[in-house]
Amino acid sequence: MPETSMEDLPGVGQAIAAKLREAGYSNLMAIAVVSPKTLAEVADIGEGVAAKIIAAAKKEADIGSFETGDVVMERRRGLGKLTTSSKALNDLMGGGFESQAITELFGEYGSGKTQIAHQCAVNVQLAPEDGGLAGETIIIDTENTFRPERIAQMAQGLDIEPEEVLKHIHVARAFNSNHQMLLVEKAKEIAEKKTIKLIIVDSLTSLFRAEYVGRGTLASRQQMINKHMHDLLRFGDIYNAVVLVTNQVSANPDAFFGDPTRPIGGHIVGHTATYRLYLRKSKGGKRIVRLVDSPNLPEAEAVVSITEKGVRD
Ligand code: ADP
Ligand code: MG
């Protein structure tokens, strides 16, 4: 179903839409819940007109409906679980990374986020009986850390043909945060033609962090990250795909998040990600992965190693 845009609402032209977006009302849902008075002020229009716009937004917004638990259970039976190549990490995740959910890997530089993402890009191509989802991968690369050579090593580690594996990984560099968000739309175009079962954003937050500097920009940054994450979640829902995002813990914390072990994006990323994994380096090249937030799994840890062949126990 094509999404209704703000400009489709009666009484909203480009100028008003621009004002609304600027004030952070970036989608129909946001407009649907605002008061006529607020909307009138923000868009510089009369309250009567504002009320009409809000009523239309309520009608058009994709609010969805309630469903019974057994229906939800049935849908969850169709969820895929993607192997990470580490039994310990799979167990921690209840069998692997789940489709229709966002898994966030956060940790400091070099903690293994990109390695795990590369491993998943290979593994998703495996047959379900081997822990894959028999699908292809989309990677939105914001840090220029995608390495086909590393994919080839990991493919060899699983005795599969590197050339074939690389053909099923679709990579795009994102040059700024707007571009990054648009690439999710582009990803949908690919997913209409190919069986995409994994979308990776590595890193989710780095461009936002670089562009939105200082306290005054925090609210808009969070709003954009929030929208981006919801777009990704929607992608995961539509295509029954795994969504994997990375988030570097700031060693140089910005003004608002003083704790260096807190992931960038703060509450927004945390509340939208379904599963959050905190990675840290340990002795002998090992990595400790801690599941810090999950709707249905206990908080626990797994130890993985990163070898030439890829992620292993
Ligand atoms: P980040 O969390 O910053 O994304 P990475 O996932 O890039 O970190 O992890 C980088 C680390 O992965 C390296 O420091 C190294 O320990 C390990 N690594 C990278 N490539 C290989 C390889 N070919 N063989 C073994 N270990 C590797
Ligand atoms: Mg990385």
PDB file of C-alpha atoms and ligand atoms in Angstrom, residues 113-114 143 145 202 246, ligand 2:
ATOM      1  CA  LYS A 113      30.341  -5.094  15.453  1.00  0.00           C
ATOM      2  CA  THR A 114      31.340  -4.990  11.794  1.00  0.00           C
ATOM      3  CA  GLU A 143      31.957   4.200   7.674  1.00  0.00           C
ATOM      4  CA  THR A 145      34.222  -0.592   6.478  1.00  0.00           C
ATOM      5  CA  ASP A 202      26.800  -0.092   9.895  1.00  0.00           C
ATOM      6  CA  THR A 246      25.620  -1.053  14.852  1.00  0.00           C
TER       7      THR A 246
HETATM    8 MG    MG B   2      32.700  -1.180  12.539  1.00  0.00          MG
END
